[in-house]
Short mmCIF file of C-alpha atoms and ligand atoms in Angstrom, two decimals:
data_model
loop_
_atom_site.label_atom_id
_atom_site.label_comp_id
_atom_site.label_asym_id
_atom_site.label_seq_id
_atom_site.Cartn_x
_atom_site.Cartn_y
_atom_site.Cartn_z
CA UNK Z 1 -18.91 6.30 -4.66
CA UNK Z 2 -15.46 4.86 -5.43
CA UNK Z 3 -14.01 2.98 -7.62
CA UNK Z 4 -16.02 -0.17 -9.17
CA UNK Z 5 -14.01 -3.53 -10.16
CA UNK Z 6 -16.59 -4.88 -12.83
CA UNK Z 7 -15.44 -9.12 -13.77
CA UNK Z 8 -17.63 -10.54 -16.57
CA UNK Z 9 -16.96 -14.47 -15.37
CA UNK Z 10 -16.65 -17.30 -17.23
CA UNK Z 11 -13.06 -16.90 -19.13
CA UNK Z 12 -10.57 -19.52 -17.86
CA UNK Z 13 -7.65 -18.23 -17.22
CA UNK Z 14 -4.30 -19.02 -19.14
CA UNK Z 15 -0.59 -17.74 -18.98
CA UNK Z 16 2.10 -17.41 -16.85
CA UNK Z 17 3.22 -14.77 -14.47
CA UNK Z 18 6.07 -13.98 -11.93
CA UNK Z 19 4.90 -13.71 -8.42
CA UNK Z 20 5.71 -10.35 -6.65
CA UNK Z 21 8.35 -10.32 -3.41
CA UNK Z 22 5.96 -10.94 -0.42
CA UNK Z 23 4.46 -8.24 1.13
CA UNK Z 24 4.08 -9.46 4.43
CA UNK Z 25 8.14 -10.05 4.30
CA UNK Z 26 9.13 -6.69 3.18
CA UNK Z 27 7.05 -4.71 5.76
CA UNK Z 28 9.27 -6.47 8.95
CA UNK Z 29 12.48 -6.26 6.45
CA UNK Z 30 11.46 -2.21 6.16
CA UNK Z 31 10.91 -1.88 9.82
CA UNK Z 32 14.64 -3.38 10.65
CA UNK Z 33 15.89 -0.58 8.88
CA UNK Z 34 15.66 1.21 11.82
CA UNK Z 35 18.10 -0.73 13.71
CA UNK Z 36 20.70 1.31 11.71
CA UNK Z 37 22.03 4.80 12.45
CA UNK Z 38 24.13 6.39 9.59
CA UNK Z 39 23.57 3.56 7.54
CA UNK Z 40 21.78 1.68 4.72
CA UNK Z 41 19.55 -0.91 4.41
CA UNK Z 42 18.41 -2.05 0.53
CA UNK Z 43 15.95 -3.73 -0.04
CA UNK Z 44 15.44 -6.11 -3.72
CA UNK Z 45 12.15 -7.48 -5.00
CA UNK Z 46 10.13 -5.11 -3.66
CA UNK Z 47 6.34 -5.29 -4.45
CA UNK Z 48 4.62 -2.24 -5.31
CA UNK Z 49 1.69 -1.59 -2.81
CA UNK Z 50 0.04 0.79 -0.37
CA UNK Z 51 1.21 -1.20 2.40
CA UNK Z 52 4.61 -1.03 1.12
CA UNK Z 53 3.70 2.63 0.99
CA UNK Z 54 2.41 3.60 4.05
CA UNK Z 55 4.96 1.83 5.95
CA UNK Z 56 7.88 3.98 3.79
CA UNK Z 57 6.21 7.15 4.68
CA UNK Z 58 6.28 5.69 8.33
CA UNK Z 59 10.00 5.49 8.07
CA UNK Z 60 10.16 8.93 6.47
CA UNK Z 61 8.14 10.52 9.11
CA UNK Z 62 10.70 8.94 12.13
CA UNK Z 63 13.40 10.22 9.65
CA UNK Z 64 14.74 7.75 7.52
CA UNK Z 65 15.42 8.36 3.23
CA UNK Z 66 13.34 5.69 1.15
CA UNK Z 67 14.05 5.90 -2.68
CA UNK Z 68 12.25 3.39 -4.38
CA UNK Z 69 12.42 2.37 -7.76
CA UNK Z 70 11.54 -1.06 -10.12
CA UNK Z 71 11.36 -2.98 -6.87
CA UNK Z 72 14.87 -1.60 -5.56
CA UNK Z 73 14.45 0.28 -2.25
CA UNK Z 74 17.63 1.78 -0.28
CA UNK Z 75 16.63 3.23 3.64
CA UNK Z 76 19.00 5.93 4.96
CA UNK Z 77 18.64 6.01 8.66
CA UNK Z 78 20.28 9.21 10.05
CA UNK Z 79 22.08 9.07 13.63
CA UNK Z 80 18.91 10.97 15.13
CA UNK Z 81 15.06 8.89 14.89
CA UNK Z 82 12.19 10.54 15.87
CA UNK Z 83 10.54 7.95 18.09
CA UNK Z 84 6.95 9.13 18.22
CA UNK Z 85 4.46 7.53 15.05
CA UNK Z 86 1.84 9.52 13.49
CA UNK Z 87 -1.52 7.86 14.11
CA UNK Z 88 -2.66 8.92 10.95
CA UNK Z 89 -0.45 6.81 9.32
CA UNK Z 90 -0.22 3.47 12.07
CA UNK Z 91 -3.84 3.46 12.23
CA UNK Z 92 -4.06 2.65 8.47
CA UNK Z 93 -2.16 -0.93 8.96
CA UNK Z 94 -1.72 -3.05 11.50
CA UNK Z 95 1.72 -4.19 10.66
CA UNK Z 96 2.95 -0.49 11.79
CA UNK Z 97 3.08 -2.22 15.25
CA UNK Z 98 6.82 -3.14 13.81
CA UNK Z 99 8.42 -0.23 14.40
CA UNK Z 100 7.60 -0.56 18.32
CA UNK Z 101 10.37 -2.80 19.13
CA UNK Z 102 13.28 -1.31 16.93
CA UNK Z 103 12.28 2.02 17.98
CA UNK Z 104 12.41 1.36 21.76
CA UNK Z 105 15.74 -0.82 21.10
CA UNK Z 106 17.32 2.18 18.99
CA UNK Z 107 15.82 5.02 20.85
CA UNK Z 108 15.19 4.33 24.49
CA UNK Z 109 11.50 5.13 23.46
CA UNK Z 110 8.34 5.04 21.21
CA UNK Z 111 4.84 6.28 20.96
CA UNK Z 112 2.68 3.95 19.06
CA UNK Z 113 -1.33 4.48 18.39
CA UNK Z 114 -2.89 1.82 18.85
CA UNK Z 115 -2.85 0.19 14.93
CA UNK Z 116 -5.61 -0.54 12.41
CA UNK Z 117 -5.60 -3.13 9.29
CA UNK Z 118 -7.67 -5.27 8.30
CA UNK Z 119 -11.01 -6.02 10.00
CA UNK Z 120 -10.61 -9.51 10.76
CA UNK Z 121 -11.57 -9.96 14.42
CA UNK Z 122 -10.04 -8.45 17.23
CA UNK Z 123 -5.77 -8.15 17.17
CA UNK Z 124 -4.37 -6.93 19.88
CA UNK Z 125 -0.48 -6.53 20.00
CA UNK Z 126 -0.57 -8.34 23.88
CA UNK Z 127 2.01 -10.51 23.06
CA UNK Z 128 4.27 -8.09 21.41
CA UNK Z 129 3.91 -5.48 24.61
CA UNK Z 130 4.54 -8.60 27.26
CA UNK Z 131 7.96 -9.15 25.20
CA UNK Z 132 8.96 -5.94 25.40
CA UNK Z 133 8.21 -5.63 28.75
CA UNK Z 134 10.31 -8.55 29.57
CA UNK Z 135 13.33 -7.10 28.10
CA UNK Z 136 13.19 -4.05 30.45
CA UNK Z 137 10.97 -1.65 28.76
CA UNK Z 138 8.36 0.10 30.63
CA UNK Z 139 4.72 -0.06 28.80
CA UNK Z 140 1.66 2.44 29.51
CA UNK Z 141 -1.46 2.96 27.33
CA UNK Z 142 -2.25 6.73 27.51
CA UNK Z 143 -5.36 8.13 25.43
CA UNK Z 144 -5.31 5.18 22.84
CA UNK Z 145 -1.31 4.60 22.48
CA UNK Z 146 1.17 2.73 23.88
CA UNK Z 147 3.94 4.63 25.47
CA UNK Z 148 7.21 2.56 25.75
CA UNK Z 149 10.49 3.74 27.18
CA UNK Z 150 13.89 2.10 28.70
CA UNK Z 151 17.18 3.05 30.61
CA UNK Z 152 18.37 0.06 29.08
CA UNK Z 153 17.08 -3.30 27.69
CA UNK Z 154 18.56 -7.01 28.78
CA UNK Z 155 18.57 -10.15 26.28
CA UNK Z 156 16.41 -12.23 28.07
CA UNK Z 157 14.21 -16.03 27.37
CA UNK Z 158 10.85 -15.11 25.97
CA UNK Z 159 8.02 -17.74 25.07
CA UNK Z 160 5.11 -16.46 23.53
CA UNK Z 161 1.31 -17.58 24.20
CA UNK Z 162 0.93 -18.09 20.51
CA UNK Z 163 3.42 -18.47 17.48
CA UNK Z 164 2.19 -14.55 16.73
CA UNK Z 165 3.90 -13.53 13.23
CA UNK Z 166 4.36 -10.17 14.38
CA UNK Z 167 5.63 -10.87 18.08
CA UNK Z 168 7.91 -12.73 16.67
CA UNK Z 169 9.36 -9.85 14.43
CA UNK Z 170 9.30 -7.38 17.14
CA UNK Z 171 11.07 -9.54 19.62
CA UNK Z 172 13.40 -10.57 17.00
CA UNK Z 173 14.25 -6.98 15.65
CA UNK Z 174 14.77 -5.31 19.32
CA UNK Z 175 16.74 -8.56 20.17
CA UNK Z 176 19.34 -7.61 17.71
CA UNK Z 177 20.04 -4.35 19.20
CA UNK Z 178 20.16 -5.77 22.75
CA UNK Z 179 23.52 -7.50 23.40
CA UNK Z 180 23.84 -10.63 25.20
CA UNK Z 181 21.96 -13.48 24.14
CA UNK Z 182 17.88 -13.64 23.46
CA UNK Z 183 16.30 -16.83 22.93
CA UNK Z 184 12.28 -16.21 21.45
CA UNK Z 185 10.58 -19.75 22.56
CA UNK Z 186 7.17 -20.88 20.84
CA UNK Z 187 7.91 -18.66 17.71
CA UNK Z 188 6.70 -17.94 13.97
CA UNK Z 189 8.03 -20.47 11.77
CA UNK Z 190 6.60 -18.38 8.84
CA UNK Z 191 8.90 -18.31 5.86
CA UNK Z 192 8.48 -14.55 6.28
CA UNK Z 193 10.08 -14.61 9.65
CA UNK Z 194 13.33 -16.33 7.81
CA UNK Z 195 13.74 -13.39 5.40
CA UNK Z 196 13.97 -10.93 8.33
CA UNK Z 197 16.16 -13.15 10.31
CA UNK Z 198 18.21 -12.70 7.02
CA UNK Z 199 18.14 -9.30 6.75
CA UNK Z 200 19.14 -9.09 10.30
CA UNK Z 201 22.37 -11.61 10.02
CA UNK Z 202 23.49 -9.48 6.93
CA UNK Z 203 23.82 -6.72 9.39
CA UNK Z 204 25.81 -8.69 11.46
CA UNK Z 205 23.45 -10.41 13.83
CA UNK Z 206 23.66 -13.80 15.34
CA UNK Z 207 20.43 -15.66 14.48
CA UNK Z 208 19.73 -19.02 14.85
CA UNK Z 209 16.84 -21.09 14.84
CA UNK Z 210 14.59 -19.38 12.42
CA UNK Z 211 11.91 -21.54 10.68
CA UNK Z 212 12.04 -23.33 14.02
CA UNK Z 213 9.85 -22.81 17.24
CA UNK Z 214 13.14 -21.62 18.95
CA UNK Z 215 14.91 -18.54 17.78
CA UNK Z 216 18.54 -17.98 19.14
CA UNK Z 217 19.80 -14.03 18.51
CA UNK Z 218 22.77 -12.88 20.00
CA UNK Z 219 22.60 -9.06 19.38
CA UNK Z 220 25.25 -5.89 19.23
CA UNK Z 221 24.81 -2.35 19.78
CA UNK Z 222 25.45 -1.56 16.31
CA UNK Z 223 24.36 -3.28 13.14
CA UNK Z 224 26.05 -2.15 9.22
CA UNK Z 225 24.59 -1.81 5.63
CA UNK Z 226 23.11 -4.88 4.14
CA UNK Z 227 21.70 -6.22 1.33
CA UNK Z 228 18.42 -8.11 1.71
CA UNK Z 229 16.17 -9.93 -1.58
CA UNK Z 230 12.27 -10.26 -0.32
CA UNK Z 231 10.68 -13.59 -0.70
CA UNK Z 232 8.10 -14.30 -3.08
CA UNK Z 233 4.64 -13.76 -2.25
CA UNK Z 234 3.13 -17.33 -1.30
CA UNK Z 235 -0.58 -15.26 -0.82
CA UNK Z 236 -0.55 -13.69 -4.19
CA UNK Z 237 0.76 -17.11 -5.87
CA UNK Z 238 -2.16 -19.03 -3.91
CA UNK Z 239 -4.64 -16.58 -5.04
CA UNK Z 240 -3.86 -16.85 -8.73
CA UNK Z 241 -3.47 -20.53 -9.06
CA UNK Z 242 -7.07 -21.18 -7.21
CA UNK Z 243 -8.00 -18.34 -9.99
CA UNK Z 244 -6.99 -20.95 -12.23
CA UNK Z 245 -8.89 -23.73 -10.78
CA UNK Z 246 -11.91 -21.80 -10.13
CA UNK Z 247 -12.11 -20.58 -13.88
CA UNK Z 248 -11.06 -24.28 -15.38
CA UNK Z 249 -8.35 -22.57 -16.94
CA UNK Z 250 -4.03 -23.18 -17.01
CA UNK Z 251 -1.36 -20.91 -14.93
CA UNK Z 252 2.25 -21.23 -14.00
CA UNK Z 253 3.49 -19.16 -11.43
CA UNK Z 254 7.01 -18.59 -12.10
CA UNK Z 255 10.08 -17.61 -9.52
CA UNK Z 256 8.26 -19.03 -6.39
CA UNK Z 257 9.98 -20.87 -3.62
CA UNK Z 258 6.58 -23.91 -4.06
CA UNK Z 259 7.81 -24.91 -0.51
CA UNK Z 260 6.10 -22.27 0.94
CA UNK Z 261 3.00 -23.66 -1.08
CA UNK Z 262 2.80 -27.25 0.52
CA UNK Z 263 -0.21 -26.63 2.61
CA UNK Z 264 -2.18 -25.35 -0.18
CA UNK Z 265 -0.90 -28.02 -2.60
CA UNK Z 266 -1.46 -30.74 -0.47
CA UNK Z 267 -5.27 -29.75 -0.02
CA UNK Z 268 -5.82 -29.41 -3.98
CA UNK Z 269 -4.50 -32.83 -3.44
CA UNK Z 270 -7.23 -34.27 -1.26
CA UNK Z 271 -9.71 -32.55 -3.22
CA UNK Z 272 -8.11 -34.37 -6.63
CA UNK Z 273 -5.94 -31.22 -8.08
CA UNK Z 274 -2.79 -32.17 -8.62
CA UNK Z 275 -0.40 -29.58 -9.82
CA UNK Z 276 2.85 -29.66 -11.54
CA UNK Z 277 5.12 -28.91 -9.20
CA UNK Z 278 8.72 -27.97 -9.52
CA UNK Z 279 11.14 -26.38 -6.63
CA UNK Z 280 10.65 -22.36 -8.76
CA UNK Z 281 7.63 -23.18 -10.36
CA UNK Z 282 4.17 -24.55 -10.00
CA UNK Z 283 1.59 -24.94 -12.89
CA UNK Z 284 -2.39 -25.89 -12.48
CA UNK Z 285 -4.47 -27.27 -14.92
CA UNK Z 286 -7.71 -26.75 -14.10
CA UNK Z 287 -9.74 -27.84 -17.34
CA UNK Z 288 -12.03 -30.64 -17.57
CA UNK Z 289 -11.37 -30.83 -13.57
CA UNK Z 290 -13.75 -31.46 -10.95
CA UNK Z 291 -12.55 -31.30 -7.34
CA UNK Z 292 -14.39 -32.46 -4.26
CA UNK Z 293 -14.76 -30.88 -0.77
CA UNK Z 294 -12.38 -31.56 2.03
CA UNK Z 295 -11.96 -30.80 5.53
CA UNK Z 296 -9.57 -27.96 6.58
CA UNK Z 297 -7.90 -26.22 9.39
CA UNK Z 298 -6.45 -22.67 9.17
CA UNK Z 299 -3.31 -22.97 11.69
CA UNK Z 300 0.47 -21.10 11.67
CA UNK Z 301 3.17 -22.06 9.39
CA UNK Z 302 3.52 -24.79 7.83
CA UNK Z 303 -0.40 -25.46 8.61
CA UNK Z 304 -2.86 -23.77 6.05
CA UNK Z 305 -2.21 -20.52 5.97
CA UNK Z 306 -5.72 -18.07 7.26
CA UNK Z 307 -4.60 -15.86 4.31
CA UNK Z 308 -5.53 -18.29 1.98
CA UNK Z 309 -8.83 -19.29 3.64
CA UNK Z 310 -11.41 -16.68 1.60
CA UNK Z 311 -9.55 -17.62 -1.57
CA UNK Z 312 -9.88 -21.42 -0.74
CA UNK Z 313 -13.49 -21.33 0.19
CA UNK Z 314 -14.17 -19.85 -2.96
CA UNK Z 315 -12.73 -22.35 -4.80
CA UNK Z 316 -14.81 -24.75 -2.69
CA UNK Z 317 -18.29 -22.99 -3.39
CA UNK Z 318 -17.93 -25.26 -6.27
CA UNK Z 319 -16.24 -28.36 -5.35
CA UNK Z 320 -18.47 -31.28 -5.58
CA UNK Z 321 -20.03 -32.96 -2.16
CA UNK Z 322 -19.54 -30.36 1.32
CA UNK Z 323 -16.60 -29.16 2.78
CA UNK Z 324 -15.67 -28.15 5.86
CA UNK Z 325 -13.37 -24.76 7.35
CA UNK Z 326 -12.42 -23.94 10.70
CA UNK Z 327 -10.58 -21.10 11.23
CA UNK Z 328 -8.49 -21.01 13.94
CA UNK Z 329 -5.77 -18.54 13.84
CA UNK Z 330 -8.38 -15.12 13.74
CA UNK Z 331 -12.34 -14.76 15.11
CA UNK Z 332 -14.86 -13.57 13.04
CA UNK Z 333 -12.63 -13.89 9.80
CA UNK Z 334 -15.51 -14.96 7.78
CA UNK Z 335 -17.03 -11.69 6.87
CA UNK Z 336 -16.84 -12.40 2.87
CA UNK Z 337 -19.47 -15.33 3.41
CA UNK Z 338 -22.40 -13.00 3.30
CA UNK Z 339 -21.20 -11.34 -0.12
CA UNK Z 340 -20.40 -15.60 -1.50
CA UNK Z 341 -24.15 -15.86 -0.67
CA UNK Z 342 -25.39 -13.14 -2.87
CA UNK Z 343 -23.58 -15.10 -5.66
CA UNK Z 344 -25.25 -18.21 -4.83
CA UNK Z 345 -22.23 -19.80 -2.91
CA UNK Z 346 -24.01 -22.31 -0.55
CA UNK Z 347 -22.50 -21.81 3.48
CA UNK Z 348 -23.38 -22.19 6.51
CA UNK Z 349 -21.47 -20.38 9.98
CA UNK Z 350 -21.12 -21.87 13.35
CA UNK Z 351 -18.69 -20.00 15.41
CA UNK Z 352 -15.35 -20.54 13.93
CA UNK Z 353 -16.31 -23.25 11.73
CA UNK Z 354 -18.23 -23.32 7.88
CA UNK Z 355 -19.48 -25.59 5.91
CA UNK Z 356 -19.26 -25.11 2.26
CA UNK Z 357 -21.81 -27.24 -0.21
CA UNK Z 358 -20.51 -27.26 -3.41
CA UNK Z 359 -22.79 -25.59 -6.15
CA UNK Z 360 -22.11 -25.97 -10.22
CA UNK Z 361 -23.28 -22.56 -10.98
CA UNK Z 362 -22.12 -19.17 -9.39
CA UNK Z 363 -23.92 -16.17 -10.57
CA UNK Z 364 -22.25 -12.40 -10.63
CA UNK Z 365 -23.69 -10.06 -8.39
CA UNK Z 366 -22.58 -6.37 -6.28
CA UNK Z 367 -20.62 -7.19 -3.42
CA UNK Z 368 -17.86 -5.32 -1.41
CA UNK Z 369 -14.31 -6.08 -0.28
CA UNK Z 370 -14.71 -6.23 3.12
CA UNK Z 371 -10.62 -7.03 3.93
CA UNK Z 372 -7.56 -7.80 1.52
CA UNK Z 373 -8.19 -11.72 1.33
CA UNK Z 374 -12.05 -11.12 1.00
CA UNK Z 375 -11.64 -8.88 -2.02
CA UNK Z 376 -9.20 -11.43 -3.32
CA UNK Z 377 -11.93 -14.53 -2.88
CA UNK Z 378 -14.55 -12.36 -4.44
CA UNK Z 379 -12.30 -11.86 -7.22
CA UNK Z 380 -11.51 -15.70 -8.02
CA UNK Z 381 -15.61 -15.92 -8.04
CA UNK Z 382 -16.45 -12.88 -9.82
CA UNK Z 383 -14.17 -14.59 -12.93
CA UNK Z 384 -16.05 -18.00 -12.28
CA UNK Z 385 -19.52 -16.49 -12.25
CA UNK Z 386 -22.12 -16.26 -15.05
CA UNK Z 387 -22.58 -12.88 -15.89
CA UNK Z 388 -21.28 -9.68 -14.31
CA UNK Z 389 -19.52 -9.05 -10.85
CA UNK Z 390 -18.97 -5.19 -9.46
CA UNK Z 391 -17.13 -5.43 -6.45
CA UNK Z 392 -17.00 -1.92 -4.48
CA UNK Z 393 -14.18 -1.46 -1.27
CA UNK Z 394 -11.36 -1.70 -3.38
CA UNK Z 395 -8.75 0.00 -1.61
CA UNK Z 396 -8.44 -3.06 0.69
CA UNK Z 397 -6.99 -5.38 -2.63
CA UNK Z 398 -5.02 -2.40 -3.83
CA UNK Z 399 -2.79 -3.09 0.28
CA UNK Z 400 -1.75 -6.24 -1.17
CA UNK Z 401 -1.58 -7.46 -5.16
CA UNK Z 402 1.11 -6.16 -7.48
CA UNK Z 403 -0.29 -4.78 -10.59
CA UNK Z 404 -3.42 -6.99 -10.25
CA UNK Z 405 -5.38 -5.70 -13.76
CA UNK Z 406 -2.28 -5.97 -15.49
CA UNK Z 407 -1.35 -9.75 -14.69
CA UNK Z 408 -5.30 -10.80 -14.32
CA UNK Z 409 -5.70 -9.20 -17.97
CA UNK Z 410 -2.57 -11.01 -19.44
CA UNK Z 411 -4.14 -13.82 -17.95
CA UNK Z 412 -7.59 -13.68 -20.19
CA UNK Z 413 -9.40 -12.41 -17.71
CA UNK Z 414 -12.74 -10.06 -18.66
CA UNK Z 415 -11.82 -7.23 -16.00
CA UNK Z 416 -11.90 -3.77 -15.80
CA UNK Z 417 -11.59 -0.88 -13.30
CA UNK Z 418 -14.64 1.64 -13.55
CA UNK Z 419 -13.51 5.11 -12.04
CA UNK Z 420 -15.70 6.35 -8.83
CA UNK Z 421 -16.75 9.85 -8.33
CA UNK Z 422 -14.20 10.34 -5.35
CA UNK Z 423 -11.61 9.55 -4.43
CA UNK Z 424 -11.18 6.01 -3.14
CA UNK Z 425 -8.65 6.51 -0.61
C1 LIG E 1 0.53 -11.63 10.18
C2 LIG E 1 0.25 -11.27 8.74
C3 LIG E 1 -1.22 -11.51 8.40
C4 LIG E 1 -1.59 -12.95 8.74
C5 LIG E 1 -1.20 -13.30 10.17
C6 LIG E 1 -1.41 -14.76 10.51
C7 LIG E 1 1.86 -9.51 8.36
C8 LIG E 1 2.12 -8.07 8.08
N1 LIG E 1 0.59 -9.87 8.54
O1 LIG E 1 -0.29 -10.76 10.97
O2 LIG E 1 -1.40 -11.28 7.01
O3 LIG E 1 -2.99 -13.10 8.61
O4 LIG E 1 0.19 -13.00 10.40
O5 LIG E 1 -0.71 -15.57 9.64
O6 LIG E 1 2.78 -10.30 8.36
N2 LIG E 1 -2.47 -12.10 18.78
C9 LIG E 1 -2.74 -11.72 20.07
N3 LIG E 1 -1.88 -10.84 20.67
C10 LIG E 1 -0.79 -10.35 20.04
C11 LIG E 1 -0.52 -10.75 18.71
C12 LIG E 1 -1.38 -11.64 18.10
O7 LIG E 1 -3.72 -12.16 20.67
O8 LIG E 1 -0.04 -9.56 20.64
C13 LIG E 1 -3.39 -13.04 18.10
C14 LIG E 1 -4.12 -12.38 16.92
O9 LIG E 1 -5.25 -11.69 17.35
C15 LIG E 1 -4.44 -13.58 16.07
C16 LIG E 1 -3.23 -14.48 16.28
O10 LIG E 1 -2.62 -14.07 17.50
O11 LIG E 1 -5.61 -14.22 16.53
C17 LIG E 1 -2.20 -14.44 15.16
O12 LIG E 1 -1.77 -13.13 14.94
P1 LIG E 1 -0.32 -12.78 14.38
O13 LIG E 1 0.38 -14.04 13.98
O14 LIG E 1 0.34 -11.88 15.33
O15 LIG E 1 -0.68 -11.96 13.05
P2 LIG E 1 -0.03 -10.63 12.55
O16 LIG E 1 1.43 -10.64 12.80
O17 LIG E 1 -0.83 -9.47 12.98
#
C-alpha cells in the first residue's frame, strides 16, 4: 500500500500563505524553451512539483540543461534537440503534448506517445494535430504515437473547434518559430496562455491578442534568452480559500493576481460569501457563515474554471438548500462523487450535470484520489468532517500543490502523512 493522508476534521483553518507560481503556466513556459538553440530561457516563481518535474526531465531527455533551485529555473538548449519523447515519461502527463509543436517548429520533426494525465474523460490532442497540420506538417499515428515531420512550416489562419488551453499553446509556440504572420482564431483566453505569450515576446516574438479570442504572432527563425516570472496559481489559491469556508475558519492568500479569481468570487457571492478582496490579496472569513446552493456552469476562461469544480462541490455538500453543477468543459469529470458519498455528501449524477443537497454534517471516511482536483476536494472535506479521513492515491495531489502539509499545517490544520509500505510512485 502507499502512502496514507490521515485529516482529523473539524479545525477551522486560520493564517495566511503565499500562493505558489501556477503550474499549469510554467509547464507551456518550460516547453517554449525549446524554441531556443544555444540559448537560455529562466524561468522565476517556479512551483515545486512532479509535474514541474517530469516535464524538466522531458527537456533533459531531448537535450536541454535544467538547474533548478528556490523556484529559479535556467533551460540551456544546445544547437542539436533530440526530437523523439520517451513514452515513459509523456505518458505520465498529459501536458507533455507541449513539446509537439516546438519540436516540429525547431526540428523539422517529433515523435510523441500518445500522453496520459489525469483521468478525467477522454482528451484527445485533435485540435492540436489539425493545427499543426495546417501549418504544413505531415501527421501519422504509428503503434500508439504521433509521428510529425515538415520540409518547412507556413504562418497560416487557424480557428480552433474549441478554446482548447493546450491547442492554443502549441499553435502559439510553433507560430513563433514560423515567420510570416499566424493569426490563432477562437483561442484560450486563460491567464495562463498570457504568461506564455510573455515568455514568447521576451524572446523577441510579435504577439498580440492574448487574453483575447484572437491571437496575432508574427514569428522569426530565431528567438534569444529571456527572462520570464510564472503567474500565481489561481487553482491552488481557490482550493485553500474554499478550505477556509468549508472549515468556518479565516485565510488570506497573499501575492495573487484576484483577477484571475472573479469566477470563483463571484459564485461565493451568490451563495452569500463575500470576501475581502484586494488587487494582490484576497481574505475569507468563513466563521459564523452559512452559504446557500447556487447554480453553476464549468466553461473556459473567464467562466468557472473545471479545475475548481471538485473543490467547489465540496464546499457545496454543505451549503444550505440544493445546488446545481454542470460540467461542460470535460465528460465524466465527476469521479470524486462516489468517494463525497461515503462521507455523507448528498449528490445525485445525470450525464454532465449534479445536483448537490446541502448536508450540516460530513463524516470522515477511506476514500482515494482519483485525479489532482479530486484529491484536492477530498481534502477540503476530510478537514470539515467529524472524525478521521485517510485518503489513499496520493501521488495525483503531490502533480500539483506546493508544499501542501507544510502550508495546510501552518494553517491549523490536523494532518499528517502516514508512510506506505512501497513506494508510491
Ligand atoms: C488545460 C489544463 C487543465 C484544465 C484544462 C481546461 C494544463 C497543463 N492543463 O488542459 O488543468 O483542466 O486546460 O481548463 O494547462 N479537446 C479536444 N481535442 C483537443 C484538445 C482538447 O477534444 O485536441 C477537448 C478536451 O477533451 C476537453 C476540452 O477540449 O474536453 C478542453 O481541453 P483543453 O482546454 O485542451 O485542456 P488541456 O489543455 O488539456
Amino acid at each position: 500500500m502507499g502512502d496514507r493522508m490521515l485529516i482529523r476534521g473539524g479545525r477551522p483553518l486560520s493564517g495566511a500563505i503565499t500562493a505558489q507560481g501556477a503550474k499549469n503556466a510554467a509547464l507551456p513556459v518550460m516547453a517554449s524553451a525549446l524554441l531556443l538553440r544555444g540559448r537560455r530561457l529562466t524561468l522565476e516563481r517556479v512551483p515545486d512539483l512532479k509535474d514541474i518535474h517530469t516535464m524538466a526531465n522531458l527537456l533533459r531527455h531531448l537535450g536541454a540543461g535544467i538547474e533548478f533551485e528556490n523556484g529559479r529555473m535556467t533551460i540551456d538548449v544546445p544547437d542539436d534537440l533530440k526530437w523523439e519523447t520517451p513514452a515513459e515519461l509523456v505518458r505520465k502527463m498529459r501536458a507533455s503534448s507541449l513539446v509537439l509543436g516546438p519540436l516540429v517548429a525547431r526540428c523539422g520533426k517529433a515523435v510523441l506517445p500518445l500522453p496520459g494525465g489525469c483521468a478525467i474523460g477522454s482528451r484527445p490532442i485533435d485540435f492540436h494535430l489539425r493545427g499543426l497540420a495546417r501549418m504544413g506538417a505531415e501527421i501519422d499515428l504509428e503503434q500508439g504515437s504521433v509521428h510529425a515531420r515538415t520540409s518547412g512550416l507556413s504562418a497560416t489562419r487557424i480557428s480552433l473547434d474549441f478554446p482548447s488551453v493546450g491547442a492554443t499553446e502549441n499553435m502559439l509556440m510553433t507560430a513563433a518559430l514560423t515567420p510570416g504572420e499566424s493569426v490563432i482564431e477562437n483561442a484560450a483566453r486563460e491567464p495562463e496562455i498570457s504568461n506564455l505569450a510573455q515568455a514568447l515576446r521576451a524572446m523577441g516574438t510579435y504577439v498580440e491578442g492574448d487574453g483575447t479570442g484572437t491571437i496575432t504572432i508574427r514569428g522569426s527563425r530565431e528567438l534569444g534568452s529571456a527572462t520570464v516570472r510564472i503567474i500565481p496559481d489561481r487553482i491552488e489559491a481557490s482550493t485553500y480559500l474554499l478550505a477556509a469556508l468549508m472549515t468556518r475558519g479565516e485565510v488570506t492568500i497573499n501575492d495573487i493576481n484576484t483577477e484571475y479569481l472573479a469566477a470563483l468570487l463571484s459564485k461565493l457571492d451568490d451563495a452569500g460569501v463575500i470576501c475581502d478582496v484586494s488587487p494582490y490579496s484576497v481574505t475569507l472569513r468563513g466563521a459564523d457563515q452559512n452559504w446557500r446552493g447556487v447554480t453553476l456552469t464549468t466553461s473556459p476562461y473567464p467562466g468557472f474554471p473545471t479545475d475548481v469544480q471538485p473543490q467547489i462541490m465540496a464546499a457545496l455538500c454543505m451549503a444550505e438548500g440544493t445546488s446545481v453543477i454542470h460540467e461542460s468543459v470535460f465528460d465524466s469529470r465527476y469521479v470524486h462523487v462516489a468517494e463525497f458519498r461515503r462521507m455523507g455528501g448528498k449528490i445525485d449524477i445525470q450525464g454532465n450535470t449534479v445536483v448537490v443537497i446541502g448536508v450540516s454534517k460530513l463524516i470522515g471516511a477511506e476514500v482515494r484520489a482519483s485525479d489532482l482536483r479530486a484529491g484536492a476536494a477530498l481534502i477540503i472535506m476530510g478537514l470539515a468532517a467529524d472524525g478521521q479521513t485517510e485518503i489513499h492515491e496520493l501521488k495525483h495531489i503531490w502533480r500539483g500543490y506546493e508544499n501542501l502539509m507544510e502550508k495546510m499545517t501552518s494553517l491549523g490544520a490536523d494532518i499528517e502523512i502516514e508512510p506506505g509500505s512501497e513506494i508510491d510512485e
